[in-house]
mmCIF file of C-alpha atoms and ligand atoms in Angstrom:
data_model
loop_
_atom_site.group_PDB
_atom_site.id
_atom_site.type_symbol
_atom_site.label_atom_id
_atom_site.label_comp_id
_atom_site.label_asym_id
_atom_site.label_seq_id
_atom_site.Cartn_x
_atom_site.Cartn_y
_atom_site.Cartn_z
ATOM 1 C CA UNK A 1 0.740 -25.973 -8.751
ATOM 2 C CA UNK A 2 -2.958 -25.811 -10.371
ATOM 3 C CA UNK A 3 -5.478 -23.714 -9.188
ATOM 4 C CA UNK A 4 -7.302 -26.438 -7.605
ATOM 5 C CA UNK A 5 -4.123 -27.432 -5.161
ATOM 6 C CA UNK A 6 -3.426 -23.592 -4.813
ATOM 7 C CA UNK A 7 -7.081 -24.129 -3.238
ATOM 8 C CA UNK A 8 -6.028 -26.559 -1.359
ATOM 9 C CA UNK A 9 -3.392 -24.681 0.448
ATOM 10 C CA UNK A 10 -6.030 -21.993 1.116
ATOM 11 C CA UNK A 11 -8.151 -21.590 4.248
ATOM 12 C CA UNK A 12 -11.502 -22.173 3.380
ATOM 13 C CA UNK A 13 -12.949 -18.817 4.892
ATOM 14 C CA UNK A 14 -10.170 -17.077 2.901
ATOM 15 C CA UNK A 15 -11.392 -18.220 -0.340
ATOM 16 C CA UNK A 16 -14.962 -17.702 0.949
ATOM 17 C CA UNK A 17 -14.371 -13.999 1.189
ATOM 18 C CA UNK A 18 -12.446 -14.290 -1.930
ATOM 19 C CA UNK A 19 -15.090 -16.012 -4.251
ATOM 20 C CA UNK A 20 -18.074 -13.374 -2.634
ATOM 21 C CA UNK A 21 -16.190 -10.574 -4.082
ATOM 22 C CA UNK A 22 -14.756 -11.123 -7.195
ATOM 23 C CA UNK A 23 -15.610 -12.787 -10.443
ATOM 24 C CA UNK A 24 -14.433 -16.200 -11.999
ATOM 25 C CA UNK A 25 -11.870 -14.922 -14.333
ATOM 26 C CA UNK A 26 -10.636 -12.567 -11.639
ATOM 27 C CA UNK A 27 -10.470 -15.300 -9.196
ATOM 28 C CA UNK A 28 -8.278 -17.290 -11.569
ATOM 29 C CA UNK A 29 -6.118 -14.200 -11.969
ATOM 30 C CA UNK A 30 -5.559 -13.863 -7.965
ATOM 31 C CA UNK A 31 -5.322 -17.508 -7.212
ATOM 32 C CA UNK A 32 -2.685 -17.741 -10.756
ATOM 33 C CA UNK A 33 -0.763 -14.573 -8.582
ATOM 34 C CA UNK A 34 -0.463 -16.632 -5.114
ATOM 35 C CA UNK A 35 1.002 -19.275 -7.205
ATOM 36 C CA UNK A 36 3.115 -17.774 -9.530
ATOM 37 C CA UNK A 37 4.228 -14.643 -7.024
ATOM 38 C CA UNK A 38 4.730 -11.178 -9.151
ATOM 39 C CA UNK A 39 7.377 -10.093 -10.690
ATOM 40 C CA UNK A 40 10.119 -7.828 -9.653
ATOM 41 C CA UNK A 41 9.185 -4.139 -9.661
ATOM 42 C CA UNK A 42 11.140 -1.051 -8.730
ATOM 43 C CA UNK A 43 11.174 2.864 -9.049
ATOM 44 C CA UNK A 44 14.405 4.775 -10.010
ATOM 45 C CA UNK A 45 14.913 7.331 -7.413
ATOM 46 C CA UNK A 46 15.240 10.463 -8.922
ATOM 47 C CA UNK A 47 16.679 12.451 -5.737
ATOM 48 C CA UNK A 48 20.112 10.066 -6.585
ATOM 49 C CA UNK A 49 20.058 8.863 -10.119
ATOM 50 C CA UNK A 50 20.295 9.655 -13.508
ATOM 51 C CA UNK A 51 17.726 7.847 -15.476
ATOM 52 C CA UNK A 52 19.902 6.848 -18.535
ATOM 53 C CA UNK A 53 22.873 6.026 -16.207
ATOM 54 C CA UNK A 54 20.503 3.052 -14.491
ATOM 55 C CA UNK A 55 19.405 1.922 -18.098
ATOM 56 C CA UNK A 56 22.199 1.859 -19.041
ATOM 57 C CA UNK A 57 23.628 -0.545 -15.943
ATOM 58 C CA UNK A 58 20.178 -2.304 -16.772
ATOM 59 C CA UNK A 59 21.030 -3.356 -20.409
ATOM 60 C CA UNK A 60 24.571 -4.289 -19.135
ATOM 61 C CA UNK A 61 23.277 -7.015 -17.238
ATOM 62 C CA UNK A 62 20.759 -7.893 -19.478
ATOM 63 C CA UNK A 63 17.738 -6.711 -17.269
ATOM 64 C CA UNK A 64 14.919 -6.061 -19.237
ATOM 65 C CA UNK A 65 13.179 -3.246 -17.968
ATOM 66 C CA UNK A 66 9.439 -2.227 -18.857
ATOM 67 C CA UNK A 67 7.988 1.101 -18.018
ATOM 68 C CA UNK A 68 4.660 1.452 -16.383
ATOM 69 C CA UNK A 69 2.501 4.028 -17.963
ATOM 70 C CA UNK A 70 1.024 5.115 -15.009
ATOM 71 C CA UNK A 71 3.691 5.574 -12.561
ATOM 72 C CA UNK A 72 6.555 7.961 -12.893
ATOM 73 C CA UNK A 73 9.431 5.489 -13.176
ATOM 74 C CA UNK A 74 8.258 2.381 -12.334
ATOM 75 C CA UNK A 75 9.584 0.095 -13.796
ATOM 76 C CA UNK A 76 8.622 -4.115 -14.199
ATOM 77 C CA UNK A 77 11.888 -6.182 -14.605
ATOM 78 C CA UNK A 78 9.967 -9.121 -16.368
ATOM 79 C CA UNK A 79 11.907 -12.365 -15.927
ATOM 80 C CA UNK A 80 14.819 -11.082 -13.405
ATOM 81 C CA UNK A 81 15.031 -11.862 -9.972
ATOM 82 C CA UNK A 82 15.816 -9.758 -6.988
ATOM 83 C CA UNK A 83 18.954 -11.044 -5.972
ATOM 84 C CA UNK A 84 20.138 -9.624 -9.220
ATOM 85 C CA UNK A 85 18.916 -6.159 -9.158
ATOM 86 C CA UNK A 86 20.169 -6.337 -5.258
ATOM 87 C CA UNK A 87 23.292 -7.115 -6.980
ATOM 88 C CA UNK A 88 23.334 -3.747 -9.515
ATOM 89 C CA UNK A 89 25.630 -0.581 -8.344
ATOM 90 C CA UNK A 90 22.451 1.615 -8.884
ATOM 91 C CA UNK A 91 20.869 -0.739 -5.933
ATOM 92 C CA UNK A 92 23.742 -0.468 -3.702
ATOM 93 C CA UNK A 93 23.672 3.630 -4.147
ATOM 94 C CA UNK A 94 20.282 3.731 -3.792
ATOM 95 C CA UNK A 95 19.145 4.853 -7.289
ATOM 96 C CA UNK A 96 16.979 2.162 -7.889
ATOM 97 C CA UNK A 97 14.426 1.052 -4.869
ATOM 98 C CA UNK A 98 12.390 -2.313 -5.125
ATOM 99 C CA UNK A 99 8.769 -2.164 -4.811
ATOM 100 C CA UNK A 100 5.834 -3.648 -5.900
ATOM 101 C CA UNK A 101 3.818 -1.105 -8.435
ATOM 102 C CA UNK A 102 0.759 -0.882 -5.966
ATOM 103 C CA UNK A 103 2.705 -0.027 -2.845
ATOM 104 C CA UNK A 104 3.118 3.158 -5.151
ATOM 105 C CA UNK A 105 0.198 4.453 -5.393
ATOM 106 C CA UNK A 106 -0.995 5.613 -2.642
ATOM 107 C CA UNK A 107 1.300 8.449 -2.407
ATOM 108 C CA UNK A 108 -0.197 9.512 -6.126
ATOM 109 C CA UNK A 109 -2.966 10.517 -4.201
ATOM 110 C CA UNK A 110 -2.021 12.558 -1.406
ATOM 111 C CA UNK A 111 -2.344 15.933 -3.879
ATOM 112 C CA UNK A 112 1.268 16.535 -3.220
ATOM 113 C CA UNK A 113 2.577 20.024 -3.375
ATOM 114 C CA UNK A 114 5.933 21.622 -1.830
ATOM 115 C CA UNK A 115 6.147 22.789 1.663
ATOM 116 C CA UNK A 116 3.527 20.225 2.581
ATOM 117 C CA UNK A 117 3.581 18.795 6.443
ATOM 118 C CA UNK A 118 2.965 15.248 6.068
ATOM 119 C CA UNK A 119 2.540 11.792 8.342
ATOM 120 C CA UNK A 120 3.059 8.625 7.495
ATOM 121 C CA UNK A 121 1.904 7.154 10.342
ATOM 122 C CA UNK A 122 2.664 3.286 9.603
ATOM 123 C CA UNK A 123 5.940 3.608 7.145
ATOM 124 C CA UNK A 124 8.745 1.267 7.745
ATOM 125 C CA UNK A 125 10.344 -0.049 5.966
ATOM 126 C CA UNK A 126 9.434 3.164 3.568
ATOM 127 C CA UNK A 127 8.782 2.518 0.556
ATOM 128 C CA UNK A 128 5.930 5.152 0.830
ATOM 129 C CA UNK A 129 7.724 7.617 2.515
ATOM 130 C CA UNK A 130 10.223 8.022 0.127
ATOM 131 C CA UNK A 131 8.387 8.039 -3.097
ATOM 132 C CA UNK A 132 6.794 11.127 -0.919
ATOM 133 C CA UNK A 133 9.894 12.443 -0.847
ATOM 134 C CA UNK A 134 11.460 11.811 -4.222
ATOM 135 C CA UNK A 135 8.020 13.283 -5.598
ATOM 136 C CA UNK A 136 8.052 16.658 -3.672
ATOM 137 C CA UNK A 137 12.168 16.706 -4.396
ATOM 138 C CA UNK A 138 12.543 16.895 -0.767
ATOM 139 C CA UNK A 139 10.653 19.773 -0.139
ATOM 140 C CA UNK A 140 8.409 19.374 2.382
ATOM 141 C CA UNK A 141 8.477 17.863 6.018
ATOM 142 C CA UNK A 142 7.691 14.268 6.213
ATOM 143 C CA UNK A 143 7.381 12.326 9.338
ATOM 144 C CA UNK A 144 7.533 8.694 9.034
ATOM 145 C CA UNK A 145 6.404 7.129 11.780
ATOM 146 C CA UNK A 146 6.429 3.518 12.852
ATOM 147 C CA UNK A 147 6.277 1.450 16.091
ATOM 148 C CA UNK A 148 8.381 -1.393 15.459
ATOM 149 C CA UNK A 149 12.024 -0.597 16.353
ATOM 150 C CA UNK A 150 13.542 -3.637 13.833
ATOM 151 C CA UNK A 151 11.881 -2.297 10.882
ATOM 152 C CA UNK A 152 12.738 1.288 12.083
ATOM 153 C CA UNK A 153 16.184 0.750 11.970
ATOM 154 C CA UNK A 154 15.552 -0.254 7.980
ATOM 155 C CA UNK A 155 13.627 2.683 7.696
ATOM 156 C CA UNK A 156 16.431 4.410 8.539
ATOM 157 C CA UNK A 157 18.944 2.540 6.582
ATOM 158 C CA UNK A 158 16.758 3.229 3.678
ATOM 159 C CA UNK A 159 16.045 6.828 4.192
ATOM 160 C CA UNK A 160 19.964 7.144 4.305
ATOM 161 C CA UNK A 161 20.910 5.915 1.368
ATOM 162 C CA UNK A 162 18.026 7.026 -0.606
ATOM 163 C CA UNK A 163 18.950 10.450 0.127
ATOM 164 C CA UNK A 164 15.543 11.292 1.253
ATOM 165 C CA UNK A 165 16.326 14.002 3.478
ATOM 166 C CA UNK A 166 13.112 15.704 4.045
ATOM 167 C CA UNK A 167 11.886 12.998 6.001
ATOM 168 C CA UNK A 168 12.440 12.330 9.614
ATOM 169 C CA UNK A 169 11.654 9.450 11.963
ATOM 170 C CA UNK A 170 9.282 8.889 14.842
ATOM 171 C CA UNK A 171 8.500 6.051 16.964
ATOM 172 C CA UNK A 172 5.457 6.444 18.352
ATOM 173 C CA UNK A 173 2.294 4.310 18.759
ATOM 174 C CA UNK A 174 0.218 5.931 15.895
ATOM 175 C CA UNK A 175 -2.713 5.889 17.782
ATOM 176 C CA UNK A 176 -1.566 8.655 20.273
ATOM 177 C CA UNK A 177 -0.105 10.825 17.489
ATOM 178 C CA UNK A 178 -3.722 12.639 16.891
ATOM 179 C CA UNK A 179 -3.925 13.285 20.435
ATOM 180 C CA UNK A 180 -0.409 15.060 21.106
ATOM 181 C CA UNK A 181 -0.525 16.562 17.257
ATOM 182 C CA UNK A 182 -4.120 17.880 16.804
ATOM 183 C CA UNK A 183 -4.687 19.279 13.238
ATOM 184 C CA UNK A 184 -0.742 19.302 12.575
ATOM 185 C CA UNK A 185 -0.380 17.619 9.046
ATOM 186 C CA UNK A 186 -1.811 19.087 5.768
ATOM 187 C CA UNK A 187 -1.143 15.201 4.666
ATOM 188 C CA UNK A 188 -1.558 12.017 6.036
ATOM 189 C CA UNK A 189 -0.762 8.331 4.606
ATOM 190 C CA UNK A 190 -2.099 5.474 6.427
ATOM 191 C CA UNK A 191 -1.139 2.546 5.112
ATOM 192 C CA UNK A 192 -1.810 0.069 7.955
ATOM 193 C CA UNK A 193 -0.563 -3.224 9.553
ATOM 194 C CA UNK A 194 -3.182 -5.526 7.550
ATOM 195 C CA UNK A 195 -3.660 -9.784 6.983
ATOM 196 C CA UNK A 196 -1.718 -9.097 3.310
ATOM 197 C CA UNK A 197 -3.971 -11.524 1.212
ATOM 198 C CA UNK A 198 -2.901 -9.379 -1.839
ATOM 199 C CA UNK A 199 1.024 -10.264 -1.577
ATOM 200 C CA UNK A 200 0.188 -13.981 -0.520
ATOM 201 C CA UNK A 201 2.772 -16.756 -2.422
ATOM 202 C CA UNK A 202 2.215 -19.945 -1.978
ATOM 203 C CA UNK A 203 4.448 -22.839 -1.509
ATOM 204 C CA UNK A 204 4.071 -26.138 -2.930
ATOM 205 C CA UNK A 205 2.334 -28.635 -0.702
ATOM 206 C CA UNK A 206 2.157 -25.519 1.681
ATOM 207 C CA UNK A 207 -1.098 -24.780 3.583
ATOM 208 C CA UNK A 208 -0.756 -21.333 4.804
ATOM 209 C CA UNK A 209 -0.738 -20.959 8.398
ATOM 210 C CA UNK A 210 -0.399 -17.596 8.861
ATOM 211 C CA UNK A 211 -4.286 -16.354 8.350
ATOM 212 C CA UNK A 212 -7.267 -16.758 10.398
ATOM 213 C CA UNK A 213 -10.486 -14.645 10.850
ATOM 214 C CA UNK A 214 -9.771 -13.826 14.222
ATOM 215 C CA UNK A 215 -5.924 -11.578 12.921
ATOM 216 C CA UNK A 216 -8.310 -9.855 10.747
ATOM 217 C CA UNK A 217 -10.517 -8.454 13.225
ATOM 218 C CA UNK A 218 -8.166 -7.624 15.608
ATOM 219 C CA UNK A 219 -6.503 -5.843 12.289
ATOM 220 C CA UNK A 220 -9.910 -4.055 12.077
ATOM 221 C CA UNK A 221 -9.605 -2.566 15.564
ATOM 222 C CA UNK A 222 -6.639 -1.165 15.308
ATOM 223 C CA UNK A 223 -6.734 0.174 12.000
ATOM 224 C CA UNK A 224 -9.914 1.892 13.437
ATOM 225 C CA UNK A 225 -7.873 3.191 16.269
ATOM 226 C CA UNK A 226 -5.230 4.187 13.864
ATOM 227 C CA UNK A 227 -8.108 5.912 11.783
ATOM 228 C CA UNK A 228 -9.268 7.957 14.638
ATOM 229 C CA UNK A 229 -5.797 8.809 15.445
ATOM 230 C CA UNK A 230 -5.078 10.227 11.883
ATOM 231 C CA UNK A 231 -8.241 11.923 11.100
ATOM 232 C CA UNK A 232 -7.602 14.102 14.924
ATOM 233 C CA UNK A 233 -4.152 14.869 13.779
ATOM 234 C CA UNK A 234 -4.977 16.046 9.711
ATOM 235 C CA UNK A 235 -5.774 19.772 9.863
ATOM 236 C CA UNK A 236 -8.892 21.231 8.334
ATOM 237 C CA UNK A 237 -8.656 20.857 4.595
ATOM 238 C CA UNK A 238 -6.261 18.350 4.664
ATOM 239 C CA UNK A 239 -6.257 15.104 2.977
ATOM 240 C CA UNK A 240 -5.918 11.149 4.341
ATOM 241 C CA UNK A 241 -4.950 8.590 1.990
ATOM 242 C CA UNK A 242 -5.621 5.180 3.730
ATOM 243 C CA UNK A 243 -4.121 1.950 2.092
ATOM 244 C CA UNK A 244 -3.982 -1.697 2.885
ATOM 245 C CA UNK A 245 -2.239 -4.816 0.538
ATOM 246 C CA UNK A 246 -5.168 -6.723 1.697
ATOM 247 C CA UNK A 247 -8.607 -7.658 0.282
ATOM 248 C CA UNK A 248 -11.297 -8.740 2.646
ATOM 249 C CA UNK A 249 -13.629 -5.960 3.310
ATOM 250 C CA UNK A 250 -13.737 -5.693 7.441
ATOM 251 C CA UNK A 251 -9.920 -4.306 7.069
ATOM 252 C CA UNK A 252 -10.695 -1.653 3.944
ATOM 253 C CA UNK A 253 -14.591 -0.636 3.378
ATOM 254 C CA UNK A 254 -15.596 -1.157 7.151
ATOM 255 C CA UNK A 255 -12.499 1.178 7.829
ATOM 256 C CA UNK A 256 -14.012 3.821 5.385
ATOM 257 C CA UNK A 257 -17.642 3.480 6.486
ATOM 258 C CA UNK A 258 -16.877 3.340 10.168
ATOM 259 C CA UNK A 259 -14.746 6.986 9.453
ATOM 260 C CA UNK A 260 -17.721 8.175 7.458
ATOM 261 C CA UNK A 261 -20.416 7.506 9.937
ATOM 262 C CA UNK A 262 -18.540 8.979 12.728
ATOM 263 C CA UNK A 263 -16.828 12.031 11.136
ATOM 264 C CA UNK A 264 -18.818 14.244 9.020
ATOM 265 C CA UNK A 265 -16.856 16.429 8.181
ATOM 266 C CA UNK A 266 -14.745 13.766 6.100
ATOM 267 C CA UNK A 267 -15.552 13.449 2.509
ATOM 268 C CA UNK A 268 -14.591 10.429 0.485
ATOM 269 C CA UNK A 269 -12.646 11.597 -3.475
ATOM 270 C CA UNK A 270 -12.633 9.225 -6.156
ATOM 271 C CA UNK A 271 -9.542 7.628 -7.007
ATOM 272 C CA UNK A 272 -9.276 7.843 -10.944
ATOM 273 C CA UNK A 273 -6.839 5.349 -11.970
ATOM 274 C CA UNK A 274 -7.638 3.461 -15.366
ATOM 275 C CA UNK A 275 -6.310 -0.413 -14.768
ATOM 276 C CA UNK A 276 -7.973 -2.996 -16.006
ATOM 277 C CA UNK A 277 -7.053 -5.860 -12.569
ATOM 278 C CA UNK A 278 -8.991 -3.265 -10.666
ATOM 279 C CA UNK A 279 -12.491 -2.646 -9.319
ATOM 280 C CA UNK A 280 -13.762 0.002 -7.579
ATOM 281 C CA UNK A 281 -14.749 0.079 -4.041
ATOM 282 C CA UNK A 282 -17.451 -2.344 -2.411
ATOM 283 C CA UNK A 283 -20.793 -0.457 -1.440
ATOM 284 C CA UNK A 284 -22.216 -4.116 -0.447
ATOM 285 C CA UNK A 285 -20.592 -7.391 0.938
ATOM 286 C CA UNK A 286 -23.105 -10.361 1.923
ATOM 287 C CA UNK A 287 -25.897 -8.319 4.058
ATOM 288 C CA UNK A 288 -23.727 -5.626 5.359
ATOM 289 C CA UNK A 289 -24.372 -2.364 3.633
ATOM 290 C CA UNK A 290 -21.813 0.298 3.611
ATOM 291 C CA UNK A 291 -21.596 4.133 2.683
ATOM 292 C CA UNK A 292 -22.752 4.337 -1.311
ATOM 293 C CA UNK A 293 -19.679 6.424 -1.435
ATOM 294 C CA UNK A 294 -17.225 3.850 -1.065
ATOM 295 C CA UNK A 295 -17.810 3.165 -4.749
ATOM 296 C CA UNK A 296 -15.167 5.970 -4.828
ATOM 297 C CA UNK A 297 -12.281 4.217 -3.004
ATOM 298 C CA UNK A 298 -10.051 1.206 -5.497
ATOM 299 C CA UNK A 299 -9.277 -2.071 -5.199
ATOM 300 C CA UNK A 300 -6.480 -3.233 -7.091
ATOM 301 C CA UNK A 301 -6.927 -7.604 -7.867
ATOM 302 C CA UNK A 302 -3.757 -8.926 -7.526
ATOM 303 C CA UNK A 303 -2.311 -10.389 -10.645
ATOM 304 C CA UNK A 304 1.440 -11.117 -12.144
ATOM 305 C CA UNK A 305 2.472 -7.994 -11.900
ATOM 306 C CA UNK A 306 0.364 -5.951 -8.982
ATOM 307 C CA UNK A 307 0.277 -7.011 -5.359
ATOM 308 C CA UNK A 308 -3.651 -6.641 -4.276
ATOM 309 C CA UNK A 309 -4.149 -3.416 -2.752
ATOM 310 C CA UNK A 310 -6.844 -0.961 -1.395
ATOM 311 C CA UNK A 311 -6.822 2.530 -1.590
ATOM 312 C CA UNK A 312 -9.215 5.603 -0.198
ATOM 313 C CA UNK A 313 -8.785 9.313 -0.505
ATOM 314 C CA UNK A 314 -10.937 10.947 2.380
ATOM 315 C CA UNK A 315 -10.758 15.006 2.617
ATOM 316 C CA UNK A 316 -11.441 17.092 6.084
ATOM 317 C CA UNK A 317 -13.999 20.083 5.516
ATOM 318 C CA UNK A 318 -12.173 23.241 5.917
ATOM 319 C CA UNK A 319 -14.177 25.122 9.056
HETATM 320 C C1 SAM B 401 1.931 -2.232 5.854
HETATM 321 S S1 SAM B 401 3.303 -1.972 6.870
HETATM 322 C C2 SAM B 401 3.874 -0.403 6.307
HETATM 323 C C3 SAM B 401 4.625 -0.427 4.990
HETATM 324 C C4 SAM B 401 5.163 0.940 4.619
HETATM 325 N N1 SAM B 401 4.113 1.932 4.557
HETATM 326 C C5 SAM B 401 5.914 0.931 3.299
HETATM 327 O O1 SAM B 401 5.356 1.352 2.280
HETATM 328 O O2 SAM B 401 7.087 0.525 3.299
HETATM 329 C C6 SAM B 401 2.566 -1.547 8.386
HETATM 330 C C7 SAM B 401 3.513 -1.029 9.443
HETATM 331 O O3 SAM B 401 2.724 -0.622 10.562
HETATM 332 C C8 SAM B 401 3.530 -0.716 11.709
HETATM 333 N N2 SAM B 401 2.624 -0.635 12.874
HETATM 334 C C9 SAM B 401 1.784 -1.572 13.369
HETATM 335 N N3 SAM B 401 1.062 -1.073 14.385
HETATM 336 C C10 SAM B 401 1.431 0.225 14.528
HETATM 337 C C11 SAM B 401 1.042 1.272 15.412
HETATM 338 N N4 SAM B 401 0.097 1.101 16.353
HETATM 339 N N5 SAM B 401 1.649 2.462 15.297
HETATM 340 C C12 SAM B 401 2.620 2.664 14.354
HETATM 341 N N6 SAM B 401 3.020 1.712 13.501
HETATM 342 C C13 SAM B 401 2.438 0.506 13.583
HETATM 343 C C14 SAM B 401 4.255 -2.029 11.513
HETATM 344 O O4 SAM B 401 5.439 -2.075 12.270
HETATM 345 C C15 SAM B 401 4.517 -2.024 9.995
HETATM 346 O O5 SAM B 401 5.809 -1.560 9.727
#
């Protein structure tokens, strides 16, 4: 598929929002990603596994492996596909967990330490959640939350077999959590239910259905909600790492500026990661103007091997 019938496929305010943000070549870059899809990442779980002992499985099946430099063992399995590592022994023990590089970075910045009480207030099927876990070795208390009882039940499965015992499941509507658990969690991660345009693939001759404007603003208001929810529920001092795999600003900036305005007690950090598919936060979209701060928060541009993603570190004033 070219770029132009990749275009094609694409609703026209999609690619709108799309071509007021980014640049030519990175355009190419996202629209060569919908296309092409991304390939196969995955972290070895270090709570199960023996690094060497998954390599070596790896190189047995003739799985190329590359090692990202930027998170602890990630992994890109250029050229494989996933019904192959599904396939592996270390997948069926759970020493090896598929996920997309980006989906792992939010927990990076959650200034992890032991003993830690922490949220994740959107987490099935928990990808996030346990790379919590495997980072902290399972010392802390990590509740990962999530309202829909199908992908709960994965959560589960997942937690199970990742051996990720430190965390334990809720099922709550996240935005009552900050009203029953008022400045409970020293950490919180939300990643929120979002429109996804950074893990769109397309399908030849496809148009895809599945966005409209109207999902994303109703995406807005809850993630608002959700915000609210979180920021009542992180004790003084404590820090929120809010995520989304999407890319139009009304689901990620707005989120940030609409948190700033009304909290100020909430400060937002800068994100310091050194990729080049990534630009930092937007402090301007068309004639909306939002916090100057927000220059702090990342955007990652999807690409062949990173889904697009958003990510903001906000901090609570201790009192
Ligand atoms: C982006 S996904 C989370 C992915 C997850 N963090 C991971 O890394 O595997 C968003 C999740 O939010 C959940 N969700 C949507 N609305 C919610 C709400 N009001 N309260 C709690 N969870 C909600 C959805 O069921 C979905 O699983």
């Amino acid at each position: 598929m070219s770029i132009k019938e990749a275009k094609n496929n694409l609703p026209e305010e999609l690619i709108e929002i799309l071509e007021s943000i980014y640049t030519n070549g990175q355009l190419d870059k996202i629209y060569a990603s919908y296309i092409r899809g991304r390939y196969i990442n995955f972290r070895i779980n270090t709570l199960k596994a023996n690094i060497n002992e998954v390599m070596k499985e790896l190189n047995k099946n003739k799985i190329k492996a590359v090692n990202c430099s930027f998170v602890k063992n990630a992994f890109i399995a250029k050229g494989a596909k996933e019904r192959t590592l599904r396939n592996l022994e270390s997948y069926k023990e759970g020493n090896i967990y598929v996920q997309n590089i980006s989906s792992m970075l939010p927990p990076l910045f959650l200034d992890l330490e032991e003993n830690l009480t922490i949220l994740d207030m959107c987490a099935a099927p928990g990808g996030k959640s346990l790379y919590v876990a495997n980072l902290i070795n399972n010392n802390a208390t990590i509740l990962a939350n999530d309202m829909n009882e199908i992908r709960r039940k994965r959560l589960e499965y997942n937690i199970e077999k990742q051996g990720a015992s430190s965390i334990i499941v809720l099922g709550s509507d996240g935005r009552t959590i900050g009203k029953r658990l008022k400045n409970y969690f020293d950490r919180i991660l939300l990643d929120a239910p979002c429109s996804g345009e950074g893990i769109i693939t397309l399908k030849k001759n496809k148009k895809l259905l599945s966005w409209n404007k109207k999902k994303i603003l109703s995406h807005s208001k809850m993630q608002k909600k959700l915000f609210d929810s979180a920021y009542n529920a992180l004790k003084p001092g404590g820090t929120i790492v809010y995520s989304t795999c999407t890319i139009n600003p009304f689901e990620n900036e707005e989120i940030i500026d609409y948190a700033l305005n009304k909290y100020n007690d909430l400060r937002l950090e800068k994100i310091d990661l050194d990729i080049k598919n990534s630009i930092r936060g937007l402090t301007k979209y068309k004639d909306k103007n939002y916090n100057e701060e927000l220059y702090k928060a990342i955007r990652i541009i999807p690409n062949e091997y990173m889904e697009g993603f958003f990510v903001a570190k906000l901090v609570k004033r201790n009192q």
